[in-house]
PDB file of C-alpha atoms in Angstrom:
ATOM      1  CA  MET A 566     -92.940  -8.339  -6.326  1.00  0.00           C
ATOM      2  CA  ALA A 567     -90.818  -5.948  -4.159  1.00  0.00           C
ATOM      3  CA  ALA A 568     -90.258  -3.463  -7.449  1.00  0.00           C
ATOM      4  CA  GLU A 569     -91.590  -0.279  -8.276  1.00  0.00           C
ATOM      5  CA  ARG A 570     -91.690   1.245 -12.060  1.00  0.00           C
ATOM      6  CA  GLY A 571     -89.707   4.089 -12.888  1.00  0.00           C
ATOM      7  CA  GLY A 572     -87.347   6.731 -10.153  1.00  0.00           C
ATOM      8  CA  VAL A 573     -84.675   5.809 -12.347  1.00  0.00           C
ATOM      9  CA  GLY A 574     -84.083   7.788 -15.326  1.00  0.00           C
ATOM     10  CA  VAL A 575     -84.125   6.391 -18.270  1.00  0.00           C
ATOM     11  CA  GLY A 576     -85.287   2.089 -18.725  1.00  0.00           C
ATOM     12  CA  GLY A 577     -85.341  -0.339 -15.110  1.00  0.00           C
ATOM     13  CA  ILE A 578     -86.873  -1.358 -12.701  1.00  0.00           C
ATOM     14  CA  ARG A 579     -86.519   0.896  -9.350  1.00  0.00           C
ATOM     15  CA  LEU A 580     -86.080  -2.304  -6.710  1.00  0.00           C
ATOM     16  CA  ALA A 581     -87.289  -1.986  -2.959  1.00  0.00           C
ATOM     17  CA  THR A 582     -83.650  -3.693  -1.688  1.00  0.00           C
ATOM     18  CA  PRO A 583     -80.351  -4.525  -1.853  1.00  0.00           C
ATOM     19  CA  TYR A 584     -78.457  -6.356  -3.671  1.00  0.00           C
ATOM     20  CA  LEU A 585     -76.556  -9.746  -2.357  1.00  0.00           C
ATOM     21  CA  ASP A 586     -73.709 -10.564  -4.603  1.00  0.00           C
ATOM     22  CA  THR A 587     -70.972  -7.673  -5.443  1.00  0.00           C
ATOM     23  CA  SER A 588     -69.033  -8.763  -7.643  1.00  0.00           C
ATOM     24  CA  ALA A 589     -68.904 -11.839 -10.843  1.00  0.00           C
ATOM     25  CA  GLU A 590     -66.920 -14.046  -8.234  1.00  0.00           C
ATOM     26  CA  GLN A 591     -69.488 -14.422  -5.713  1.00  0.00           C
ATOM     27  CA  LEU A 592     -71.495 -15.657  -8.381  1.00  0.00           C
ATOM     28  CA  SER A 593     -72.295 -19.860  -8.879  1.00  0.00           C
ATOM     29  CA  PHE A 594     -73.936 -21.464 -11.891  1.00  0.00           C
ATOM     30  CA  ALA A 595     -76.973 -24.198 -11.796  1.00  0.00           C
ATOM     31  CA  ILE A 596     -79.438 -26.470 -13.203  1.00  0.00           C
ATOM     32  CA  GLY A 597     -82.734 -27.082 -12.156  1.00  0.00           C
ATOM     33  CA  LEU A 598     -83.079 -25.196  -9.062  1.00  0.00           C
ATOM     34  CA  PRO A 599     -86.476 -24.268  -7.820  1.00  0.00           C
ATOM     35  CA  ALA A 600     -87.459 -21.005  -8.409  1.00  0.00           C
ATOM     36  CA  ARG A 601     -85.861 -18.992  -5.677  1.00  0.00           C
ATOM     37  CA  PRO A 602     -87.815 -15.579  -3.991  1.00  0.00           C
ATOM     38  CA  ALA A 603     -88.187 -12.647  -7.284  1.00  0.00           C
ATOM     39  CA  LEU A 604     -87.989  -9.617  -6.809  1.00  0.00           C
ATOM     40  CA  ALA A 605     -89.628  -8.924 -10.755  1.00  0.00           C
ATOM     41  CA  VAL A 606     -91.016 -11.838 -12.984  1.00  0.00           C
ATOM     42  CA  SER A 607     -91.499 -11.700 -17.003  1.00  0.00           C
ATOM     43  CA  ARG A 608     -94.166 -14.024 -17.771  1.00  0.00           C
ATOM     44  CA  ILE A 609     -93.462 -14.613 -21.967  1.00  0.00           C
ATOM     45  CA  GLU A 610     -94.648 -16.773 -24.522  1.00  0.00           C
ATOM     46  CA  LEU A 611     -92.110 -16.985 -27.268  1.00  0.00           C
ATOM     47  CA  GLY A 612     -93.564 -19.648 -30.293  1.00  0.00           C
ATOM     48  CA  GLY A 613     -95.817 -21.832 -28.321  1.00  0.00           C
ATOM     49  CA  VAL A 614     -92.845 -21.908 -25.282  1.00  0.00           C
ATOM     50  CA  SER A 615     -93.366 -20.526 -21.743  1.00  0.00           C
ATOM     51  CA  LEU A 616     -90.480 -18.165 -20.469  1.00  0.00           C
ATOM     52  CA  GLU A 617     -90.333 -17.237 -16.940  1.00  0.00           C
ATOM     53  CA  LEU A 618     -87.623 -14.349 -16.851  1.00  0.00           C
ATOM     54  CA  ARG A 619     -86.742 -13.148 -12.226  1.00  0.00           C
ATOM     55  CA  LEU A 620     -85.614 -11.180 -11.647  1.00  0.00           C
ATOM     56  CA  LEU A 621     -83.251 -11.654  -7.914  1.00  0.00           C
ATOM     57  CA  GLY A 622     -81.162 -10.239  -5.226  1.00  0.00           C
ATOM     58  CA  ALA A 623     -79.249 -12.701  -5.559  1.00  0.00           C
ATOM     59  CA  SER A 624     -78.604 -11.912  -9.361  1.00  0.00           C
ATOM     60  CA  HIS A 625     -81.417 -14.326 -12.075  1.00  0.00           C
ATOM     61  CA  GLN A 626     -83.345 -17.220 -13.341  1.00  0.00           C
ATOM     62  CA  VAL A 627     -84.450 -18.581 -16.217  1.00  0.00           C
ATOM     63  CA  PHE A 628     -87.553 -21.386 -16.656  1.00  0.00           C
ATOM     64  CA  ALA A 629     -88.031 -22.409 -20.013  1.00  0.00           C
ATOM     65  CA  GLY A 630     -89.721 -25.814 -21.332  1.00  0.00           C
ATOM     66  CA  PRO A 631     -87.426 -28.103 -19.580  1.00  0.00           C
ATOM     67  CA  VAL A 632     -84.868 -25.991 -18.129  1.00  0.00           C
ATOM     68  CA  ALA A 633     -84.732 -23.866 -14.747  1.00  0.00           C
ATOM     69  CA  GLU A 634     -81.115 -21.837 -14.975  1.00  0.00           C
ATOM     70  CA  THR A 635     -79.770 -19.659 -11.995  1.00  0.00           C
ATOM     71  CA  LEU A 636     -77.162 -17.691 -11.773  1.00  0.00           C
ATOM     72  CA  ALA A 637     -76.789 -15.555  -8.733  1.00  0.00           C
ATOM     73  CA  CYS A 638     -74.824 -15.693  -5.727  1.00  0.00           C
ATOM     74  CA  LEU A 639     -76.835 -18.563  -3.097  1.00  0.00           C
ATOM     75  CA  PRO A 640     -75.878 -19.583   0.395  1.00  0.00           C
ATOM     76  CA  GLY A 641     -74.314 -22.834   1.037  1.00  0.00           C
ATOM     77  CA  GLU A 642     -72.737 -22.509  -2.707  1.00  0.00           C
ATOM     78  CA  PRO A 643     -69.381 -21.287  -3.197  1.00  0.00           C
ATOM     79  CA  GLY A 644     -69.044 -18.558  -5.758  1.00  0.00           C
ATOM     80  CA  GLY A 645     -66.051 -18.994  -7.891  1.00  0.00           C
ATOM     81  CA  GLY A 646     -68.316 -16.884 -10.917  1.00  0.00           C
ATOM     82  CA  PRO A 647     -70.234 -17.984 -13.797  1.00  0.00           C
ATOM     83  CA  PRO A 648     -68.896 -20.986 -15.895  1.00  0.00           C
ATOM     84  CA  PRO A 649     -67.377 -19.768 -19.199  1.00  0.00           C
ATOM     85  CA  SER A 650     -69.482 -22.413 -20.919  1.00  0.00           C
ATOM     86  CA  VAL A 651     -72.244 -24.927 -20.028  1.00  0.00           C
ATOM     87  CA  GLU A 652     -73.751 -27.522 -22.986  1.00  0.00           C
ATOM     88  CA  ARG A 653     -75.708 -30.678 -21.802  1.00  0.00           C
ATOM     89  CA  ASP A 654     -79.443 -32.388 -23.187  1.00  0.00           C
ATOM     90  CA  VAL A 655     -82.296 -32.168 -21.371  1.00  0.00           C
ATOM     91  CA  GLU A 656     -85.275 -33.502 -21.578  1.00  0.00           C
ATOM     92  CA  GLY A 657     -84.465 -33.567 -25.284  1.00  0.00           C
ATOM     93  CA  TRP A 658     -83.749 -30.135 -25.817  1.00  0.00           C
ATOM     94  CA  ARG A 659     -80.285 -28.326 -26.616  1.00  0.00           C
ATOM     95  CA  TYR A 660     -78.953 -26.294 -24.340  1.00  0.00           C
ATOM     96  CA  ARG A 661     -75.516 -23.821 -23.660  1.00  0.00           C
ATOM     97  CA  PHE A 662     -74.525 -21.306 -22.074  1.00  0.00           C
ATOM     98  CA  GLY A 663     -72.020 -19.133 -22.024  1.00  0.00           C
ATOM     99  CA  SER A 664     -70.948 -16.096 -19.924  1.00  0.00           C
ATOM    100  CA  ARG A 665     -67.771 -13.051 -19.778  1.00  0.00           C
ATOM    101  CA  VAL A 666     -66.716 -10.823 -17.215  1.00  0.00           C
ATOM    102  CA  HIS A 667     -66.318  -7.887 -19.012  1.00  0.00           C
ATOM    103  CA  ARG A 668     -64.118  -5.195 -16.923  1.00  0.00           C
ATOM    104  CA  HIS A 669     -64.871  -1.184 -17.442  1.00  0.00           C
ATOM    105  CA  ALA A 670     -63.621   1.895 -16.381  1.00  0.00           C
ATOM    106  CA  PRO A 671     -65.459   4.380 -14.703  1.00  0.00           C
ATOM    107  CA  GLU A 672     -66.746   6.391 -17.164  1.00  0.00           C
ATOM    108  CA  ALA A 673     -67.298   3.269 -19.725  1.00  0.00           C
ATOM    109  CA  PHE A 674     -68.520   1.499 -17.402  1.00  0.00           C
ATOM    110  CA  ALA A 675     -71.509   3.884 -16.372  1.00  0.00           C
ATOM    111  CA  ALA A 676     -71.976   4.488 -20.305  1.00  0.00           C
ATOM    112  CA  GLU A 677     -72.428   0.675 -20.988  1.00  0.00           C
ATOM    113  CA  ALA A 678     -75.178   0.119 -17.869  1.00  0.00           C
ATOM    114  CA  ALA A 679     -77.085   3.390 -19.233  1.00  0.00           C
ATOM    115  CA  ARG A 680     -76.906   1.333 -22.474  1.00  0.00           C
ATOM    116  CA  LEU A 681     -78.012  -1.463 -21.363  1.00  0.00           C
ATOM    117  CA  ARG A 682     -81.431   0.321 -19.323  1.00  0.00           C
ATOM    118  CA  ARG A 683     -81.715   1.914 -22.451  1.00  0.00           C
ATOM    119  CA  ALA A 684     -81.868  -1.193 -24.552  1.00  0.00           C
ATOM    120  CA  THR A 685     -84.012  -3.425 -22.080  1.00  0.00           C
ATOM    121  CA  ALA A 686     -86.963  -0.399 -21.552  1.00  0.00           C
ATOM    122  CA  ASP A 687     -90.579  -0.682 -22.126  1.00  0.00           C
ATOM    123  CA  ARG A 688     -89.212  -4.000 -24.313  1.00  0.00           C
ATOM    124  CA  PRO A 689     -91.345  -7.057 -24.521  1.00  0.00           C
ATOM    125  CA  GLY A 690     -89.339 -10.161 -23.198  1.00  0.00           C
ATOM    126  CA  ALA A 691     -87.013  -7.880 -21.027  1.00  0.00           C
ATOM    127  CA  LEU A 692     -86.934  -7.341 -17.482  1.00  0.00           C
ATOM    128  CA  CYS A 693     -83.603  -4.272 -15.457  1.00  0.00           C
ATOM    129  CA  GLY A 694     -83.621  -4.433 -12.118  1.00  0.00           C
ATOM    130  CA  VAL A 695     -82.025  -0.929 -10.737  1.00  0.00           C
ATOM    131  CA  PHE A 696     -80.573  -2.201  -7.563  1.00  0.00           C
ATOM    132  CA  PRO A 697     -79.912   1.120  -4.600  1.00  0.00           C
ATOM    133  CA  GLY A 698     -77.235   3.034  -4.676  1.00  0.00           C
ATOM    134  CA  SER A 699     -76.339   3.089  -7.922  1.00  0.00           C
ATOM    135  CA  PRO A 700     -77.873   3.412 -11.251  1.00  0.00           C
ATOM    136  CA  HIS A 701     -75.662   2.010 -13.063  1.00  0.00           C
ATOM    137  CA  ALA A 702     -76.200  -1.508 -10.281  1.00  0.00           C
ATOM    138  CA  ILE A 703     -78.360  -3.295 -12.640  1.00  0.00           C
ATOM    139  CA  THR A 704     -79.429  -6.842 -13.691  1.00  0.00           C
ATOM    140  CA  ALA A 705     -81.228  -7.340 -17.579  1.00  0.00           C
ATOM    141  CA  LEU A 706     -82.648  -9.926 -19.340  1.00  0.00           C
ATOM    142  CA  THR A 707     -83.893 -10.110 -22.743  1.00  0.00           C
ATOM    143  CA  ALA A 708     -85.360 -13.209 -24.360  1.00  0.00           C
ATOM    144  CA  ARG A 709     -86.212 -13.832 -27.808  1.00  0.00           C
ATOM    145  CA  ARG A 710     -87.186 -16.248 -30.457  1.00  0.00           C
ATOM    146  CA  GLU A 711     -84.713 -17.105 -33.753  1.00  0.00           C
ATOM    147  CA  ALA A 712     -86.518 -20.072 -36.210  1.00  0.00           C
ATOM    148  CA  ASP A 713     -86.195 -23.654 -33.133  1.00  0.00           C
ATOM    149  CA  VAL A 714     -84.056 -21.678 -30.893  1.00  0.00           C
ATOM    150  CA  ILE A 715     -85.328 -19.988 -27.961  1.00  0.00           C
ATOM    151  CA  ILE A 716     -82.015 -17.299 -26.879  1.00  0.00           C
ATOM    152  CA  TRP A 717     -82.003 -15.364 -24.163  1.00  0.00           C
ATOM    153  CA  GLN A 718     -79.050 -12.773 -22.483  1.00  0.00           C
ATOM    154  CA  THR A 719     -78.165 -11.438 -18.896  1.00  0.00           C
ATOM    155  CA  TRP A 720     -75.974  -8.375 -17.780  1.00  0.00           C
ATOM    156  CA  HIS A 721     -75.073  -8.080 -14.309  1.00  0.00           C
ATOM    157  CA  ALA A 722     -73.161  -4.781 -13.050  1.00  0.00           C
ATOM    158  CA  TYR A 723     -71.334  -4.222 -10.401  1.00  0.00           C
ATOM    159  CA  PRO A 724     -69.926  -1.202  -9.701  1.00  0.00           C
ATOM    160  CA  GLN A 725     -67.944  -1.378  -6.485  1.00  0.00           C
ATOM    161  CA  THR A 726     -65.771  -3.445  -9.276  1.00  0.00           C
ATOM    162  CA  GLY A 727     -66.499  -2.225 -12.559  1.00  0.00           C
ATOM    163  CA  GLN A 728     -67.896  -5.414 -13.538  1.00  0.00           C
ATOM    164  CA  ILE A 729     -70.592  -6.733 -16.443  1.00  0.00           C
ATOM    165  CA  VAL A 730     -71.319 -10.230 -16.397  1.00  0.00           C
ATOM    166  CA  GLU A 731     -72.820 -10.976 -20.451  1.00  0.00           C
ATOM    167  CA  THR A 732     -74.374 -14.166 -20.830  1.00  0.00           C
ATOM    168  CA  ARG A 733     -76.222 -15.902 -23.741  1.00  0.00           C
ATOM    169  CA  THR A 734     -78.179 -19.311 -23.437  1.00  0.00           C
ATOM    170  CA  ARG A 735     -79.392 -20.936 -26.575  1.00  0.00           C
ATOM    171  CA  LEU A 736     -82.035 -23.709 -25.650  1.00  0.00           C
ATOM    172  CA  GLU A 737     -82.897 -26.208 -29.225  1.00  0.00           C
ATOM    173  CA  GLY A 738     -86.311 -27.655 -29.262  1.00  0.00           C
ATOM    174  CA  PRO A 739     -86.372 -31.460 -30.124  1.00  0.00           C
TER     175      PRO A 739
END
């Protein structure tokens, strides 16, 4: 794992590699891809379901139940950005993904990135990586369970463009 704790102020794992995606438009979405090399991994159990939150140099992967979700800059894949919504059944589980791209002025962007770092710092079921070059170049993931539903959220912050990609996924068991 190419990560080390600390060195960026409040919250986050300082990553020892540059990020590969530099705007929301470079992201591709996929279900079912195998595990890609990860910079940091958090494994958690939520009500009998194992989750793996994976921070990639090119964004994220989440493995939960029968689902393998990837939102990343994928070699050979056309970017285009995250889809606004995806719904499907996967092995009897109901999967719902949604995303939004927020654009911020520099001061608001910095404040939001700092808020995300604080919100995910040392929190069970959360992972936040800070990429070299800017304390605001982050990818953050959180997961929780509400009754029979597993929910994970991610944030991908791009200081160069002032974009923060926010995703929210719901996985309902059979």
